[in-house]
Coordinates of C-alpha atoms in Angstrom, one line a residue:
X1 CA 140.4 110.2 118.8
X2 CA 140.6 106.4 118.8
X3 CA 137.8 103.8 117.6
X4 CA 137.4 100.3 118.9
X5 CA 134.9 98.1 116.9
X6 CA 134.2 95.0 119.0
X7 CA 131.5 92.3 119.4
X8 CA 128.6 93.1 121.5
X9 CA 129.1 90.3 123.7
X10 CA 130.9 89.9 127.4
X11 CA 134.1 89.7 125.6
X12 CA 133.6 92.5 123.5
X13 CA 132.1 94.6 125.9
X14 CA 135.2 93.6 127.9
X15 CA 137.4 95.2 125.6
X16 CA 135.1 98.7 125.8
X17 CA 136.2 98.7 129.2
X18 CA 139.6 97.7 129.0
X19 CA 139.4 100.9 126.2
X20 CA 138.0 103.1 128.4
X21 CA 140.3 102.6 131.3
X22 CA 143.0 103.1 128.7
X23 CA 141.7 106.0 126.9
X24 CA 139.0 107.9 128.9
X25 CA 137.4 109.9 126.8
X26 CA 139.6 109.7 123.7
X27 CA 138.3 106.6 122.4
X28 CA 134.6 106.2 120.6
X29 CA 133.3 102.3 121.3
X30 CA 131.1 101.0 119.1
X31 CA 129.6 97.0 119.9
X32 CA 128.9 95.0 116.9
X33 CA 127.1 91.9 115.5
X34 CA 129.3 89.5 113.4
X35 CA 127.3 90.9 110.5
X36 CA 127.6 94.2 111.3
X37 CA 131.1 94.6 111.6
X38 CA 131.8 94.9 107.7
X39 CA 129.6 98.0 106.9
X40 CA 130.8 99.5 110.0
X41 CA 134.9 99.5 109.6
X42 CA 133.9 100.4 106.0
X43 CA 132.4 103.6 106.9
X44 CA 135.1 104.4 108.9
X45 CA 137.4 103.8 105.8
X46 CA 135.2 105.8 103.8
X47 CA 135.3 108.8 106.4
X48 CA 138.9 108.7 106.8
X49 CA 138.9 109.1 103.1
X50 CA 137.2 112.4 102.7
X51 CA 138.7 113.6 106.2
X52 CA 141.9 111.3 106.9
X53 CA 142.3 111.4 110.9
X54 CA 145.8 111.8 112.9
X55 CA 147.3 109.8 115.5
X56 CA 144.5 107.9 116.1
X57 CA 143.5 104.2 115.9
X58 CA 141.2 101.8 114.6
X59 CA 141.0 99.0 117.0
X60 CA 138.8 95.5 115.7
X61 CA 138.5 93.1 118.2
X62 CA 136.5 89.9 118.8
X63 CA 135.4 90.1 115.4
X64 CA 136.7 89.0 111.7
X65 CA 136.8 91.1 108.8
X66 CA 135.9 89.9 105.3
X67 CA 138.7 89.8 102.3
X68 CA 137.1 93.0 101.0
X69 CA 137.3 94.5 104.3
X70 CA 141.0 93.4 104.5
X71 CA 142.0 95.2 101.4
X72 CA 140.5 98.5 102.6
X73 CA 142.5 98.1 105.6
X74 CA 145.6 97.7 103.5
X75 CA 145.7 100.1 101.6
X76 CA 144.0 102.6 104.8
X77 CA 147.5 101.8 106.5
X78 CA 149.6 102.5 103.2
X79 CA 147.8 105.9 103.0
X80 CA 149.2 106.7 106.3
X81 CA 145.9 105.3 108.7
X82 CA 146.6 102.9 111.9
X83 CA 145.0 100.0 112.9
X84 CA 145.2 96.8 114.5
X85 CA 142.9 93.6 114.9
X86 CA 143.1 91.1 117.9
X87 CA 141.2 88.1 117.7
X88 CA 140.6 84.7 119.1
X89 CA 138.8 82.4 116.9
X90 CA 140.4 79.7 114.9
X91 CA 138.4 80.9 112.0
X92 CA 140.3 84.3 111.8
X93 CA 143.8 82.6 112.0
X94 CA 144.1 83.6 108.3
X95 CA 144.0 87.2 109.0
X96 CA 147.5 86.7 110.2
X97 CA 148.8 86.7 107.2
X98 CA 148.2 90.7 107.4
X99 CA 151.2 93.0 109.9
X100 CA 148.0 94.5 111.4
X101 CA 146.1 91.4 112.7
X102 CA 147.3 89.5 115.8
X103 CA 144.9 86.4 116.2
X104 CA 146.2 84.3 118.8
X105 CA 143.8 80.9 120.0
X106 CA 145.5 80.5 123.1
X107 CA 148.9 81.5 124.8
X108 CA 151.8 79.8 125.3
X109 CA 151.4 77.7 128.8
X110 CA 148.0 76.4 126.9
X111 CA 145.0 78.8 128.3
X112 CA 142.9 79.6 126.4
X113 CA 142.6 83.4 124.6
X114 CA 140.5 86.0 124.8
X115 CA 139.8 89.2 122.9
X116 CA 139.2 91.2 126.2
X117 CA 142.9 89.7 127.4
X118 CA 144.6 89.8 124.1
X119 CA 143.1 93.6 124.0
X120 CA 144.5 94.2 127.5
X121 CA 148.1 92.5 127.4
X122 CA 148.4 94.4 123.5
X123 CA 147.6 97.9 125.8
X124 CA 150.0 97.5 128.4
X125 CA 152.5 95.7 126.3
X126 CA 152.3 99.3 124.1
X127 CA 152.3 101.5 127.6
X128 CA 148.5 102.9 126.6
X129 CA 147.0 101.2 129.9
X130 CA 148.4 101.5 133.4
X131 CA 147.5 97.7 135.2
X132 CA 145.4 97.4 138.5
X133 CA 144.5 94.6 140.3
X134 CA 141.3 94.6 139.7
X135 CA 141.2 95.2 136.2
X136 CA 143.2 92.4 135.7
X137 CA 140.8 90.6 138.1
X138 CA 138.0 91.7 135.8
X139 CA 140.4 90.6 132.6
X140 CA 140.5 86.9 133.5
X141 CA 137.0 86.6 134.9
X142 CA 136.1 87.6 131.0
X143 CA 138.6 85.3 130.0
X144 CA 137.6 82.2 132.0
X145 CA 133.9 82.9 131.2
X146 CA 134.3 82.9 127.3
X147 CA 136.4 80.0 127.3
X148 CA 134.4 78.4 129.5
X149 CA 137.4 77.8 131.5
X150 CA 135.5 79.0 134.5
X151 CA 133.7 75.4 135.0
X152 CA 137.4 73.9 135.4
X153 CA 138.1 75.7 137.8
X154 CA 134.2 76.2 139.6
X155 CA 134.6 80.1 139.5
X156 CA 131.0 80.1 139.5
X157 CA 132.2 84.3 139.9
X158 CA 133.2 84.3 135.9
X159 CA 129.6 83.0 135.1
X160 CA 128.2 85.5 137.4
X161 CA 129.4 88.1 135.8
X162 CA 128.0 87.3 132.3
X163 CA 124.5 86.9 134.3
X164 CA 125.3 90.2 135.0
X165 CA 125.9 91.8 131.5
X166 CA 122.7 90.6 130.5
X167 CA 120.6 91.6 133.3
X168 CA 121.9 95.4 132.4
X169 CA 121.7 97.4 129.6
X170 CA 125.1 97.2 127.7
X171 CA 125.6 101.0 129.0
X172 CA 125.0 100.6 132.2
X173 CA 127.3 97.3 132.6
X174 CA 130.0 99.5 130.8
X175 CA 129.8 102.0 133.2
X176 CA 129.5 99.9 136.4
X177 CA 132.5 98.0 135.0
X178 CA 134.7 101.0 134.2
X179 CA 134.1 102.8 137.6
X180 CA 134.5 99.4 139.8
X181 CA 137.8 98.6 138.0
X182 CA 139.6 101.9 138.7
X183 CA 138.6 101.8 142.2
X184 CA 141.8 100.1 142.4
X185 CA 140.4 97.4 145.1
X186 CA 139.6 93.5 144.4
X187 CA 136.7 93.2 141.9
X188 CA 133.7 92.3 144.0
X189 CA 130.0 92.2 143.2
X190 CA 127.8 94.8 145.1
X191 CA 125.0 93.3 147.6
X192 CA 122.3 94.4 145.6
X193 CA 124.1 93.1 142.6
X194 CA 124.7 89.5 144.5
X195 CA 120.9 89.7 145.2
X196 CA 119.8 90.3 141.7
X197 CA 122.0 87.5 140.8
X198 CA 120.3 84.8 142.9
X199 CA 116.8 85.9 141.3
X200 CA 118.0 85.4 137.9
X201 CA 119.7 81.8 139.0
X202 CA 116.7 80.7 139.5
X203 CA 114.7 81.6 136.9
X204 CA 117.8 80.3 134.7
X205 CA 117.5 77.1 136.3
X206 CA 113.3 76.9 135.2
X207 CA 114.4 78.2 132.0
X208 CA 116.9 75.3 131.8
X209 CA 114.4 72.4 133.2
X210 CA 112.2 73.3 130.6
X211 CA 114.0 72.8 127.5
X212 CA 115.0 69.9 128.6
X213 CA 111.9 68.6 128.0
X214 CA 111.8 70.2 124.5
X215 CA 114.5 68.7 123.4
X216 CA 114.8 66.6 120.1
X217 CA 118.0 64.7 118.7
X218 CA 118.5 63.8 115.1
X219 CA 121.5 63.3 112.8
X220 CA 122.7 65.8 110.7
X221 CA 125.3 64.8 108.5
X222 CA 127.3 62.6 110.5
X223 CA 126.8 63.8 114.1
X224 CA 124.2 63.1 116.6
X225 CA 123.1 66.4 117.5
X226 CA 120.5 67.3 120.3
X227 CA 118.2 70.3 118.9
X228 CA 116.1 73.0 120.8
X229 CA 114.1 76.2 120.1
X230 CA 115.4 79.4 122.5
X231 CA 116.2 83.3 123.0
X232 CA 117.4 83.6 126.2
X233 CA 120.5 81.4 128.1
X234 CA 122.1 79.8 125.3
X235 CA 125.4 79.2 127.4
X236 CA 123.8 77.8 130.3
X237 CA 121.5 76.0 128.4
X238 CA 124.1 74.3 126.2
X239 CA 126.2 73.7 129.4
X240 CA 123.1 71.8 131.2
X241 CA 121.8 69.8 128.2
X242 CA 125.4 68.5 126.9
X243 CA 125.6 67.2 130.8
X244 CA 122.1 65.8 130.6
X245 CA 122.9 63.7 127.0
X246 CA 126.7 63.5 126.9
X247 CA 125.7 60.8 123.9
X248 CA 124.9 63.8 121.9
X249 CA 127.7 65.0 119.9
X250 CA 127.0 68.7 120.1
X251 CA 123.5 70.7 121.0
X252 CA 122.0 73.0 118.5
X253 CA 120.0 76.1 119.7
X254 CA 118.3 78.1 117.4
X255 CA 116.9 81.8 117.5
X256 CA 114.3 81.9 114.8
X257 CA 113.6 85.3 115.7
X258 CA 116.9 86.5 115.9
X259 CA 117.7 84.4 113.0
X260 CA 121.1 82.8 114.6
X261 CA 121.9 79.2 115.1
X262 CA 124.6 78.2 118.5
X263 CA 126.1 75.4 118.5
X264 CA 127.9 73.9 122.1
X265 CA 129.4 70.7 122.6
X266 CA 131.2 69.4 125.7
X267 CA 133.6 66.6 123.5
X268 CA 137.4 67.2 123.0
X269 CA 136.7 65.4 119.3
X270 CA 133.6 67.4 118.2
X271 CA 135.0 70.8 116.8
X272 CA 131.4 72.9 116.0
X273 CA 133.3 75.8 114.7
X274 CA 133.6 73.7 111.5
X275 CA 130.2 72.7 111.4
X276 CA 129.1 76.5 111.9
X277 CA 132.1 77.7 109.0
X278 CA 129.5 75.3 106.8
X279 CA 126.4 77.6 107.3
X280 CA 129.2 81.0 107.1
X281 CA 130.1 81.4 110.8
X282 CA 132.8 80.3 113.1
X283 CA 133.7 80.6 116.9
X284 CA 135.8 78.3 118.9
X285 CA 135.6 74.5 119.2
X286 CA 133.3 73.4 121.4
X287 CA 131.3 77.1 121.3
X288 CA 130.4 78.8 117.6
X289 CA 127.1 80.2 116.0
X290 CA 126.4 80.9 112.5
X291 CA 123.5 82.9 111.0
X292 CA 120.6 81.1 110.4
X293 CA 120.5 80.4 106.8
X294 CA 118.1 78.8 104.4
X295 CA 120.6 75.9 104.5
X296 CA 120.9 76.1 107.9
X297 CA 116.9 76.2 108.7
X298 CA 116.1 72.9 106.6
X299 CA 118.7 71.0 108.2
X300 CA 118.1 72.3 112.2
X301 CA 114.1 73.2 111.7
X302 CA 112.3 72.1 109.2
X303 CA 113.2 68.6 109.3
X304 CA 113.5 67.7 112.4
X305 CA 110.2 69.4 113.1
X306 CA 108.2 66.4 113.2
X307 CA 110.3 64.8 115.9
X308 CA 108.6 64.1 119.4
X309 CA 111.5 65.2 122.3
X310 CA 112.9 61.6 123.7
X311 CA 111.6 60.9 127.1
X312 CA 114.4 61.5 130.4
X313 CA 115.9 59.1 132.3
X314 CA 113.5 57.3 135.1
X315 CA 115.8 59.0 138.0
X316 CA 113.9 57.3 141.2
X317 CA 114.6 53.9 140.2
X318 CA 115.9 50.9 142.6
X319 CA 115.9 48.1 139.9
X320 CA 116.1 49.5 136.6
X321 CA 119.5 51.6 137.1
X322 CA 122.4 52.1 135.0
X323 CA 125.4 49.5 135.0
X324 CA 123.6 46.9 137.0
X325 CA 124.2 42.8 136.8
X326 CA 120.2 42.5 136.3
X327 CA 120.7 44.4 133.4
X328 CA 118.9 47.6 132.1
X329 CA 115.4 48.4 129.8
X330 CA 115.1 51.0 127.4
X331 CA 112.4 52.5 125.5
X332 CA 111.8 54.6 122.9
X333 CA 108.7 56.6 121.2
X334 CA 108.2 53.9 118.6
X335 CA 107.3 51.5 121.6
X336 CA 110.9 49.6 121.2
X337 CA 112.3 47.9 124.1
X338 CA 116.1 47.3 124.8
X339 CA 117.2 45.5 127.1
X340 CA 121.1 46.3 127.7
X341 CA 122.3 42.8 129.9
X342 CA 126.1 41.6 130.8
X343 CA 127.3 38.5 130.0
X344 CA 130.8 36.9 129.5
X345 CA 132.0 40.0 130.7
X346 CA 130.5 42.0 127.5
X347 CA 127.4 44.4 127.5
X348 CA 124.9 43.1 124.9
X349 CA 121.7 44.4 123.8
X350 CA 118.3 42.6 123.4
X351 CA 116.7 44.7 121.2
X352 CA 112.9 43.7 120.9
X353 CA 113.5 40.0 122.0
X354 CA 116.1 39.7 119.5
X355 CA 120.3 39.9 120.5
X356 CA 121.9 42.9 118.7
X357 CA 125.6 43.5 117.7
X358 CA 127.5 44.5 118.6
X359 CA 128.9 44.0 122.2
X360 CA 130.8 46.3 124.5
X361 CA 133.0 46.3 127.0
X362 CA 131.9 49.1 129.0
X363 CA 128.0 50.1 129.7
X364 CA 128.9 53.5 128.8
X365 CA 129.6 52.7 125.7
X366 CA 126.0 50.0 125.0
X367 CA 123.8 52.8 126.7
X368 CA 125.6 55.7 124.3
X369 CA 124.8 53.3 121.4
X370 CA 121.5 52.8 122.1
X371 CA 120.2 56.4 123.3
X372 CA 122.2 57.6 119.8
X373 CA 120.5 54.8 117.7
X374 CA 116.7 54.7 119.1
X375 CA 116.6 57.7 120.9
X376 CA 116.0 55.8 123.8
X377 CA 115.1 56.5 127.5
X378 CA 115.6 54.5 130.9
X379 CA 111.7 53.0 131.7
X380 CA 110.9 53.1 135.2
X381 CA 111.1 50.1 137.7
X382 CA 107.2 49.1 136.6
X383 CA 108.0 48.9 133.3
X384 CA 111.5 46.8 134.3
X385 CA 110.0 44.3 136.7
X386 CA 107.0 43.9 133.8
X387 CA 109.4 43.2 131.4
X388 CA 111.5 40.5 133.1
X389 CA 108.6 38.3 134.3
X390 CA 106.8 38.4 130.9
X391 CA 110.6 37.2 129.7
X392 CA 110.9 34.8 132.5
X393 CA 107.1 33.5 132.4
X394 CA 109.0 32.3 128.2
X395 CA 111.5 30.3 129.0

């Protein structure tokens, strides 16, 4: 009998069915947290101890192990046990220091990895899995959605499928999965399926308008970081909001009940899965969580607690609109007004009747300065035409 130890999300669950399809019946799944994993190959060391097993495997995947873990799983192997661990997270590169550890970020033509395809090529590669089409349709849709590789390319199918997952109950998506992807045909949603989807879009999408308005940014440490209280669609949330204030450098979500902390950002330079090794967690770079520490708490909760959410953009405006030669007024909660205006070919900033450095060539670049520096929001055309006759009626 084989064992797979995996995380219990998408990917994880990904590589159950890969397993099953592999092994049928011969193989005992069981879907992890990242703090659960430890005790859990542990007990299996300690079993194997008292009853040692042959010819099966212990498979880890999507998951790290700790240093203490590692040593059990050296000297398991010396006493004759098997394993192997695949992972994709840059904070488990160490592990391949170990024979038995294969963590590989991304492959070589530059996609990114996943456990559920690093788990798959591994079983074919080894001749325990017979490919199909549509596993291997079901493979990359995993692999796109975890990577988030999916929005590149719009297969809006990838993200579909993690809607899915969570509508179900981890058994039943298993076994939906499993069945579909030995049918041997494409992979394909059902019509009742596609149905339930579309319900669940929408209410993702009042989820998602809501927290928007919830939203509060800060600095911690050295980053601007946008800040919002949620249990439910932390992907799609993180996705919408890091659109919504690209001037943040990454958004924070935190699960007080669940006691976990996700961190998204939608930068090439921001790498969150060094901010999250800070608080003891990891993930990839612009996706990683960490548990929700006392550390963790102060800096994300408590102190940013007294913060009012910034105010969106005025979004039906025909005078006060980004990047035009009139110029453009901001405001903030403590009643500041900035006035962001071109001249000599620069972008300057008025900043309560006063000129600010510094200047910038791009209005990009003066209206990320100024939503980063006074939490500032785009004031409605009222507000704009106000403001330029009481500065007019001055001079």
């Amino acid at each position: 009998m084989h064992h797979l130890y995996t995380h219990n999300d998408l990917d994880g669950v990904g590589c159950g069915v890969v397993a099953r399809c592999a092994f049928g019946d011969k193989i005992e799944i069981r879907y992890n947290s990242v703090q659960s994993i430890n005790p859990q190959v542990s007990r299996y060391m300690d079993a194997y101890r008292e009853k040692p097993k042959k010819g099966g495997f212990l498979f880890v995947t999507d998951l790290s192990v700790s240093e203490e873990v590692e040593a059990r799983i050296d000297r398991f192997l010396q006493n004759g046990g098997k394993a192997r661990l695949l992972d994709h997270h840059k904070t488990s590169l160490h592990l391949n220091r170990h024979p038995w550890a294969t963590v590989q970020v991304e492959y070589d033509d530059g996609r990114q990895t996943s456990a559920t395809s690093l788990f798959y090529d591994y079983l074919v590669q080894h001749r325990m899995l017979q490919p199909n089409e549509a596993l291997a349709a079901f493979v990359e849709l995993v692999r796109q959605y975890d990577t988030w590789e999916w929005e590149t390319h719009d297969n809006v199918m990838a993200k579909r499928l993690n809607d899915l997952f969570f509508l179900l109950s981890l058994d039943e998506f298993e076994d939906r999965m499993v069945e579909r992807v030995q049918r041997k045909e494409a992979f394909a949603f059902t019509d009742f399926e596609e149905k339930l989807l579309e319900l669940e879009e929408s209410k993702i999408d009042r989820y998602v308008r809501r927290k928007k308005r919830e939203l509060v940014q800060t600095f911690v440490s050295d980053r601007c970081v946008g800040i919002v209280h949620a249990e439910s669609y932390h992907s799609e949330l993180s996705h919408e909001l890091g659109k919504a204030f690209p001037h943040l450098d990454y958004i924070a979500i935190l699960n007080v009940g669940g006691k976990k902390l996700s961190l998204r950002t939608v930068h090439d330079h921001v790498d969150v899965s060094d901010i999250a090794a800070g608080y003891g967690g990891g993930g990839h770079a612009k996706a990683a969580g960490c548990p929700l520490s006392d550390a963790a708490f102060r800096a994300y909760a408590v102190e940013p607690f007294a913060l009012d959410p910034p105010r969106p953009d005025a979004d039906r405006n025909e005078y006060n609109v980004k990047g035009s030669e009139y110029g453009a007024l901001y405001e903030n909660r403590a009643g500041e007004q900035l006035f962001l205006f071109q001249a000599e070919g620069r972008w300057h900033l008025d900043a309560n009747g006063e000129t600010a450095e510094p200047a910038f060539d791009a209005f990009e670049e003066a209206e990320r300065y100024v939503k980063r520096r006074y939490a500032a929001w785009l004031v409605r055309d009222d507000a704009f035409i106000q403001y330029l006759m009481g500065h007019a009626s001055k001079r």
